[in-house]
Coordinates of C-alpha atoms and ligand atoms in Angstrom, one line a residue:
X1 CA -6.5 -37.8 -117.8
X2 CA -4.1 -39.3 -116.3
X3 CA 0.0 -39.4 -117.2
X4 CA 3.0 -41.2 -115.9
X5 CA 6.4 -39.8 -116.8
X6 CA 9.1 -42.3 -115.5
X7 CA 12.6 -40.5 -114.9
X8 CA 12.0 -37.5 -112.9
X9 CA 15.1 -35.7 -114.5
X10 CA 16.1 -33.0 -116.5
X11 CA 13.4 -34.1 -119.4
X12 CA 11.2 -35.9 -117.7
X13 CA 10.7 -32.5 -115.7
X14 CA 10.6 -30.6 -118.0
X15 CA 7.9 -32.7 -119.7
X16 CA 5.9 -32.6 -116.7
X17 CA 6.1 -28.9 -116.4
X18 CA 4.8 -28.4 -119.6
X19 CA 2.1 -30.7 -118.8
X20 CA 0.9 -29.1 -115.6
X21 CA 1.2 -25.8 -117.1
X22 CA -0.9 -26.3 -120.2
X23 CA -3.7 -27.5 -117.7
X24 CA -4.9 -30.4 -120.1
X25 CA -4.4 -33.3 -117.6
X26 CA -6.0 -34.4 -114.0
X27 CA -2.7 -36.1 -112.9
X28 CA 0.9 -36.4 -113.8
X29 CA 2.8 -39.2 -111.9
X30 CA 6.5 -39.1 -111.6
X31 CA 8.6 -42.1 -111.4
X32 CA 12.1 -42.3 -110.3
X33 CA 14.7 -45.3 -109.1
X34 CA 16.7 -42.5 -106.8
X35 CA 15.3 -42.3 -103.6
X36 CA 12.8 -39.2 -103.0
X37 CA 13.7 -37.7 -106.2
X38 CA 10.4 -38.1 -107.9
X39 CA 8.6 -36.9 -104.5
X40 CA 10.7 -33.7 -104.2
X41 CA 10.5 -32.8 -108.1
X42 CA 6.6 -33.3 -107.4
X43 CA 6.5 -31.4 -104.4
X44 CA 8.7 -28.4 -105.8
X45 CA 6.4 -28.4 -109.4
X46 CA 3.5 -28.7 -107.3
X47 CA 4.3 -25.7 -105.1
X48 CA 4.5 -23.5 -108.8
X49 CA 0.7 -24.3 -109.4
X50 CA -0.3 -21.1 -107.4
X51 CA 1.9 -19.7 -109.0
X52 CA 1.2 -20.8 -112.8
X53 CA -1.6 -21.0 -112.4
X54 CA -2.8 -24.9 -113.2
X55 CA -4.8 -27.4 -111.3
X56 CA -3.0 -30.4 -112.4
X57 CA -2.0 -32.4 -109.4
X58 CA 1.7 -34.2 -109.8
X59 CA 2.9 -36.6 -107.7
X60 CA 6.0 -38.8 -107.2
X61 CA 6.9 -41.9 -106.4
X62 CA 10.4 -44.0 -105.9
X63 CA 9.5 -47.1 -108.4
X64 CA 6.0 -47.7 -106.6
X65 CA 3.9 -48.7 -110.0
X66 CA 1.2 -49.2 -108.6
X67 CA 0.7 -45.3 -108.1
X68 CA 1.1 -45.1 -112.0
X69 CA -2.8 -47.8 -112.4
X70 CA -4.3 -47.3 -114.9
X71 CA -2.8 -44.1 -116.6
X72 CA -3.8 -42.8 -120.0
X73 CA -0.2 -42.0 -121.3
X74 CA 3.5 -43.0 -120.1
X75 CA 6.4 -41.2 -121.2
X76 CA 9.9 -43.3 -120.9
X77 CA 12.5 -40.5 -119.9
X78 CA 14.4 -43.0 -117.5
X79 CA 18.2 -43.8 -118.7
X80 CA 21.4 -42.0 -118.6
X81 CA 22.0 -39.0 -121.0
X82 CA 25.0 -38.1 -123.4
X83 CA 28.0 -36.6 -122.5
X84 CA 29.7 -34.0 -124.6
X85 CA 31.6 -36.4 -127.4
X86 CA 28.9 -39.0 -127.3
X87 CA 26.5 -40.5 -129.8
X88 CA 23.0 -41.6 -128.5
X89 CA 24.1 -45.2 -130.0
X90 CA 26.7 -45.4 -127.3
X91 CA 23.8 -45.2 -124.5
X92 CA 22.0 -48.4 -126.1
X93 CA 23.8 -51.0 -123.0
X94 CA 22.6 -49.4 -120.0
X95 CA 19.0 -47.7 -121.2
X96 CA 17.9 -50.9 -123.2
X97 CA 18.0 -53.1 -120.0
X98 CA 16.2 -49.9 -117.7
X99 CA 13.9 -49.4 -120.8
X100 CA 12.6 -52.9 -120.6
X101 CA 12.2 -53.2 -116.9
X102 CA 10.0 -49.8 -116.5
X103 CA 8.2 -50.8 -119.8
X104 CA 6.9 -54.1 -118.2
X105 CA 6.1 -52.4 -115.1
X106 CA 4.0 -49.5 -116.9
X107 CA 2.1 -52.5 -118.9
X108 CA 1.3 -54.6 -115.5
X109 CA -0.5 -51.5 -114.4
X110 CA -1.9 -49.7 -117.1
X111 CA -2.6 -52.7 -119.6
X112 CA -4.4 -49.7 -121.8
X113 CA -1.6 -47.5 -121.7
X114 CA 0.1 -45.0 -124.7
X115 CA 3.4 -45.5 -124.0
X116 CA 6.1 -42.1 -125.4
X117 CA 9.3 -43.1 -125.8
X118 CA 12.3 -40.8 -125.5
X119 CA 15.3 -42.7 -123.9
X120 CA 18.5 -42.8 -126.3
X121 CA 18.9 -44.4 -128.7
X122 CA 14.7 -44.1 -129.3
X123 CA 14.3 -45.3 -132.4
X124 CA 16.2 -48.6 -131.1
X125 CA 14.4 -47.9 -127.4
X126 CA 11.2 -47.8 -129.4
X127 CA 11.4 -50.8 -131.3
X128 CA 12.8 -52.4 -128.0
X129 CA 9.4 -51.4 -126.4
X130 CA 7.4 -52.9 -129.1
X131 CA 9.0 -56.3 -129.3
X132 CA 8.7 -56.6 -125.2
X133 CA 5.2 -55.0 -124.2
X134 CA 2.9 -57.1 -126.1
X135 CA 0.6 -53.5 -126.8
X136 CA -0.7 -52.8 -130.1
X137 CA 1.4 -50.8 -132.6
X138 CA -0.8 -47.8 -132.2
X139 CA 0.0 -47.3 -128.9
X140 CA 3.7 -46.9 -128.7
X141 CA 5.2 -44.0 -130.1
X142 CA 8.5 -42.4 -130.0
X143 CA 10.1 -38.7 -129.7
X144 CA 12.3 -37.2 -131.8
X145 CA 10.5 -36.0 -134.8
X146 CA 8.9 -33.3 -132.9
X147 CA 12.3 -31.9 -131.2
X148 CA 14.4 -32.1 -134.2
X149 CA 11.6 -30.3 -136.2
X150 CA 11.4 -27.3 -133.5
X151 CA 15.2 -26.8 -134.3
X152 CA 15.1 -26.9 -137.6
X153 CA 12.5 -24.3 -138.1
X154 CA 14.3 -22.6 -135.0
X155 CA 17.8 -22.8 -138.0
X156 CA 15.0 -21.5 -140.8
X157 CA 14.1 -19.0 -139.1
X158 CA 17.6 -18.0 -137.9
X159 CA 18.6 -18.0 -141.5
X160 CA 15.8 -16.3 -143.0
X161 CA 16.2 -13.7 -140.3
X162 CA 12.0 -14.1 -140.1
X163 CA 10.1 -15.2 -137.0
X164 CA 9.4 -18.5 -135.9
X165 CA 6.0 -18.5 -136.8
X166 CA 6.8 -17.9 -140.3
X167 CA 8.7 -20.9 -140.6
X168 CA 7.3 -24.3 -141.7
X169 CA 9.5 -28.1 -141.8
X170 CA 10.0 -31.1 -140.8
X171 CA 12.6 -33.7 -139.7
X172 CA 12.0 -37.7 -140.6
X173 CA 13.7 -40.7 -140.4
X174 CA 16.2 -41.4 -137.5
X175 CA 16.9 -39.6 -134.0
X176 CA 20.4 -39.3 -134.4
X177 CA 23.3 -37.1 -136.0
X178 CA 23.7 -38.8 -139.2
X179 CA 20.5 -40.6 -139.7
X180 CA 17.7 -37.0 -139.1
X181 CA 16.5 -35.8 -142.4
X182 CA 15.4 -32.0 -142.5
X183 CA 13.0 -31.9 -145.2
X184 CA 14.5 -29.2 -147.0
X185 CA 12.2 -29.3 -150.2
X186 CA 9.3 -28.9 -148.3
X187 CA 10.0 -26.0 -145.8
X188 CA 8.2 -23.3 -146.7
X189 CA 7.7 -19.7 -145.3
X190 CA 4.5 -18.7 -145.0
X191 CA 3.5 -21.2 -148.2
X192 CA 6.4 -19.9 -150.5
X193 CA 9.3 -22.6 -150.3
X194 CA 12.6 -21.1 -148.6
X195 CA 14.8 -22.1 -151.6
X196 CA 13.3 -19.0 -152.9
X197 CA 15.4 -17.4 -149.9
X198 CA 18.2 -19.2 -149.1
X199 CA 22.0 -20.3 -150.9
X200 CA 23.1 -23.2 -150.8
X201 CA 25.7 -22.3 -148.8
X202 CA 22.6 -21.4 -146.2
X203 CA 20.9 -24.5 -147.3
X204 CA 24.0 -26.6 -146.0
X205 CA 24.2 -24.9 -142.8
X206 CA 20.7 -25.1 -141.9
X207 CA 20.9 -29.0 -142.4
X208 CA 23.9 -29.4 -140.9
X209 CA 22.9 -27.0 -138.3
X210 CA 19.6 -29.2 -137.2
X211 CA 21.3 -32.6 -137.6
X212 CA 24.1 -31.7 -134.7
X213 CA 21.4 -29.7 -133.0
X214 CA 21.0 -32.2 -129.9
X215 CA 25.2 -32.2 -130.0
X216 CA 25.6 -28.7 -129.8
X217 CA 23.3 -28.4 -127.6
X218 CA 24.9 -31.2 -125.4
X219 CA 28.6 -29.5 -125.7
X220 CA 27.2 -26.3 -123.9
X221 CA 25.6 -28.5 -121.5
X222 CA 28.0 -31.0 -120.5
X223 CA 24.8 -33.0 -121.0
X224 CA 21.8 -33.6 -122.9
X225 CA 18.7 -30.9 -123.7
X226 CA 15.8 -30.7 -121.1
X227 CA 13.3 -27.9 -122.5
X228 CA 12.5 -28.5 -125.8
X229 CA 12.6 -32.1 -125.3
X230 CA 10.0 -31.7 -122.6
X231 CA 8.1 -29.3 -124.4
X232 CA 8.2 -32.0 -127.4
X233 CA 6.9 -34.5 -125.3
X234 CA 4.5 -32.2 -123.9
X235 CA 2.7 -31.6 -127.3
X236 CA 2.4 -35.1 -128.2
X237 CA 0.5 -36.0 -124.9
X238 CA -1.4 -33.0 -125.3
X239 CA -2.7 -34.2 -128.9
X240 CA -3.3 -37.5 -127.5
X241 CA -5.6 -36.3 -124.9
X242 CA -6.8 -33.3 -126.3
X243 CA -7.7 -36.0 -129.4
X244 CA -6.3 -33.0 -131.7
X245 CA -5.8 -35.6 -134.8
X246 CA -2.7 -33.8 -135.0
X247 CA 0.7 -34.1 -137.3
X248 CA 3.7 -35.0 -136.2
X249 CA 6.8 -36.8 -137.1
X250 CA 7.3 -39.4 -134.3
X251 CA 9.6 -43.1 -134.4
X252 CA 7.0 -45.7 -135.4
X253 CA 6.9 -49.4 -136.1
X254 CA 6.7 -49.7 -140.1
X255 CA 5.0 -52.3 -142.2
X256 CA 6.1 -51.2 -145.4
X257 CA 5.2 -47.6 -145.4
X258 CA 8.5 -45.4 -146.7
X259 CA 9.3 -49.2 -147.9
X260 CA 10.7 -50.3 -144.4
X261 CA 9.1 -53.1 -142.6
X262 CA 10.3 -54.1 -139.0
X263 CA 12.0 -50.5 -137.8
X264 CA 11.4 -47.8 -135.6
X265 CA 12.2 -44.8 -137.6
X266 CA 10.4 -41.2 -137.8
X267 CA 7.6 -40.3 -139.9
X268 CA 4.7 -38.0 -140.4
X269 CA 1.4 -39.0 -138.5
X270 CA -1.8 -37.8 -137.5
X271 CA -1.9 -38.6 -132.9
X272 CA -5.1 -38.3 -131.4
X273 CA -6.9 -40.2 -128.3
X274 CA -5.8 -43.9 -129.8
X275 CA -2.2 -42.7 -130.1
X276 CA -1.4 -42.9 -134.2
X277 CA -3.9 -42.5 -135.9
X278 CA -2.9 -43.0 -139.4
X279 CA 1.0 -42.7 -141.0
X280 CA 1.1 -40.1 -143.3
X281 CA 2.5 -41.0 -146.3
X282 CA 4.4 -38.0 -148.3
X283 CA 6.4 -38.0 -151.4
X284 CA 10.1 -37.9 -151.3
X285 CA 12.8 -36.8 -153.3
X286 CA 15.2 -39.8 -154.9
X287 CA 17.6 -38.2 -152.4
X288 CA 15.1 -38.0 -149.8
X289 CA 14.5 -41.8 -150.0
X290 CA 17.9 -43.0 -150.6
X291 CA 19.1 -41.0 -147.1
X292 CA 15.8 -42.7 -145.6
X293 CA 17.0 -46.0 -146.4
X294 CA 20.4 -45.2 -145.5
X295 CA 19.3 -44.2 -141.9
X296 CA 17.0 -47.4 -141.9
X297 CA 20.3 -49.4 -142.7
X298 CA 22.2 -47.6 -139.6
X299 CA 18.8 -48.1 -137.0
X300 CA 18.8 -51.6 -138.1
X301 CA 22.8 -52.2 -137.3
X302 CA 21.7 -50.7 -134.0
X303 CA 18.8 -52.9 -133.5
X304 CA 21.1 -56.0 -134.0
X305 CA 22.8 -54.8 -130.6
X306 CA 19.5 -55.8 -128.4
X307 CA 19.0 -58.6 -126.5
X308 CA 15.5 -59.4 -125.5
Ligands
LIG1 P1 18.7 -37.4 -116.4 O1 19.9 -38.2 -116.0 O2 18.5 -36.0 -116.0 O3 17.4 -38.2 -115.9 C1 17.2 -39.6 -116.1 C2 16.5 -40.1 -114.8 O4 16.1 -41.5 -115.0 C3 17.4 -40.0 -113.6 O5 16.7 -39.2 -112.6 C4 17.5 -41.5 -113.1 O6 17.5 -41.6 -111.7 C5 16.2 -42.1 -113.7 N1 16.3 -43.5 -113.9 C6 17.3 -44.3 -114.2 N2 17.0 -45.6 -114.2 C7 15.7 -45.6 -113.8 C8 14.7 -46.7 -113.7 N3 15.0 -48.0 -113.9 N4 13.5 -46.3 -113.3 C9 13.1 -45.1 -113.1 N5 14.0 -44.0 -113.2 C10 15.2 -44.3 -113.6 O7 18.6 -37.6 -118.0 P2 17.8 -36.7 -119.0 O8 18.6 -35.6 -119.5 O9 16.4 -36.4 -118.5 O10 17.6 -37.7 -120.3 C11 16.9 -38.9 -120.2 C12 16.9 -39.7 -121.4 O11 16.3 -39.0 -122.5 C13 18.4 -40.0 -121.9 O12 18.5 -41.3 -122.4 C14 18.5 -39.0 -123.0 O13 19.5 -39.4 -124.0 C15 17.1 -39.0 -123.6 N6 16.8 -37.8 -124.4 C16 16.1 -38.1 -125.6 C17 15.6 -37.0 -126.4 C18 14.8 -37.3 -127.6 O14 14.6 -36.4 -128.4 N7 14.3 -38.5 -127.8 C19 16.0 -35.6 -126.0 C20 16.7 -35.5 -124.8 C21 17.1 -36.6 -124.0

């Protein structure tokens, strides 16, 4: 199987790291507009396969498309990040005109494609991606569900002082500060819900907590996140080659599911070798729904920013 990731940065390394080193795909392609930059992140990752141990062969390329025919799965990484201060909104004037360009360039080449996107804002980037590239619903999908769910259990975990692997939730709705919403109710610990566990004041934190992850996160940095992201990204083109039917929040184009119609916005659904599968459709608080709609109204007010 073949996979294009276009921005050979921080995440779209990362990404293709994790790809090469879970040994699922023949060949990861990496696109860049700097000069070389894709070849020499190729050429380093490719001189770790000895190392690592994985056969997947990763190559680079400055903008030539035609290296990315006829590729199984494209992951949009291309874009500028945040900077400490920033909201992802603020990124929508330069990343909407790159996302576009590489968007139409992927389709030209790989009519078939899966197209992943995580540029900022993605919710907006994804629904930019599925008014311009004429592929079917199915096959455009967009991260953040994954990445904000890894740090929310990562926050339940913290605050249950258990393990990781003990910890179950999920984040819906929108990729951004005020719009994510951690599923609280239905977190559970090993089955048993972690109200049972947690105050309210813990309760608060832990939401709080997840929602600001990416800012936090970027504060340290002086820029964005690169290895959960990529290992995000990595598990969703993993389950669409692997065709693991598996359930994940990810930004997808509604048609009335969690009563929204004509948004990008995160939701649980089942990826497999056709990209979604099937939206999963779960029952919600009143609260739940009524910060849903409120982050629909926000994505929307977003949306209105895009010129096609
Ligand atoms: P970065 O600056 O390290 O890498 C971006 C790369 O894109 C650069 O190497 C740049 O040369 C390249 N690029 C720019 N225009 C291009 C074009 N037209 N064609 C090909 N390549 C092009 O940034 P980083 O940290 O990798 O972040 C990338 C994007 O992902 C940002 O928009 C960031 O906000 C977003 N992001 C999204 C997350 C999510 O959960 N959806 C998580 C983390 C980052």
């Amino acid at each position: 199987m073949k996979v294009t990731v276009v921005g050979a940065g921080a995440v779209g390394a990362s990404c293709a790291e994790y790809i090469a080193m879970k040994n699922f795909a023949s060949e990861v392609v990496l696109v860049d507009i700097k000069e070389g930059f894709a070849e020499g992140k190729a050429m380093d990752l490719m001189q770790t396969a000895s190392l690592n141990g994985f056969d997947t062969k990763i190559t680079g390329t400055t903008a030539d498309y035609s290296k990315t025919a006829d590729s199984h799965v494209a992951v949009i990484t291309s874009g500028i990040p945040r900077k400490p201060g920033m909201t992802r909104e603020e990124l929508i004037g330069i990343n909407a005109g790159i996302v576009k360009d590489v968007t139409a360039n992927l389709v030209k080449n790989s009519p078939n494609v899966i197209i992943i996107v995580v540029s900022n804002p993605m919710d907006t980037m994804a629904y930019l991606v599925h008014k311009t590239s004429g592929l079917p619903k199915e096959r455009i999908i967009g991260m953040g569900g994954a990445l904000d769910s890894a740090r929310f259990k990562y926050r339940l975990a913290e605050a249950l002082a258990a393990p990781i692997s003990d910890v179950d939730g999920m984040v819906i709705a929108a990729h951004s500060d005020t719009g994510m919403l951690p599923l609280y109710s239905k977190a559970t610990r090993n089955g048993v819900p972690v109200s049972e566990f947690l105050n309210d004041e813990q309760k608060a934190s832990v939401i709080e907590e997840t929602k600001v992850g990416g800012a936090t996160l970027t504060k340290l940095l002086g820029t964005s996140a690169w290895y959960a992201p990529g290992a995000a990204v990595s598990v969703m083109v993993q389950a669409i080659a692997c065709d693991q039917k598996k359930m994940i929040p990810c930004s997808l184009m509604l048609d009335g599911e969690y009563g929204e119609s004509d948004i990008c916005l995160g939701v649980p659904a089942i990826i497999g070798k056709n990209g979604v599968e099937k939206i999963v459709n779960i029952t919600l608080t009143e609260e739940e729904k009524a910060k849903f709609a409120e982050a629909a109204k926000a994505v929307r007010d977003v949306n209105g920013d895009l010129k096609f």
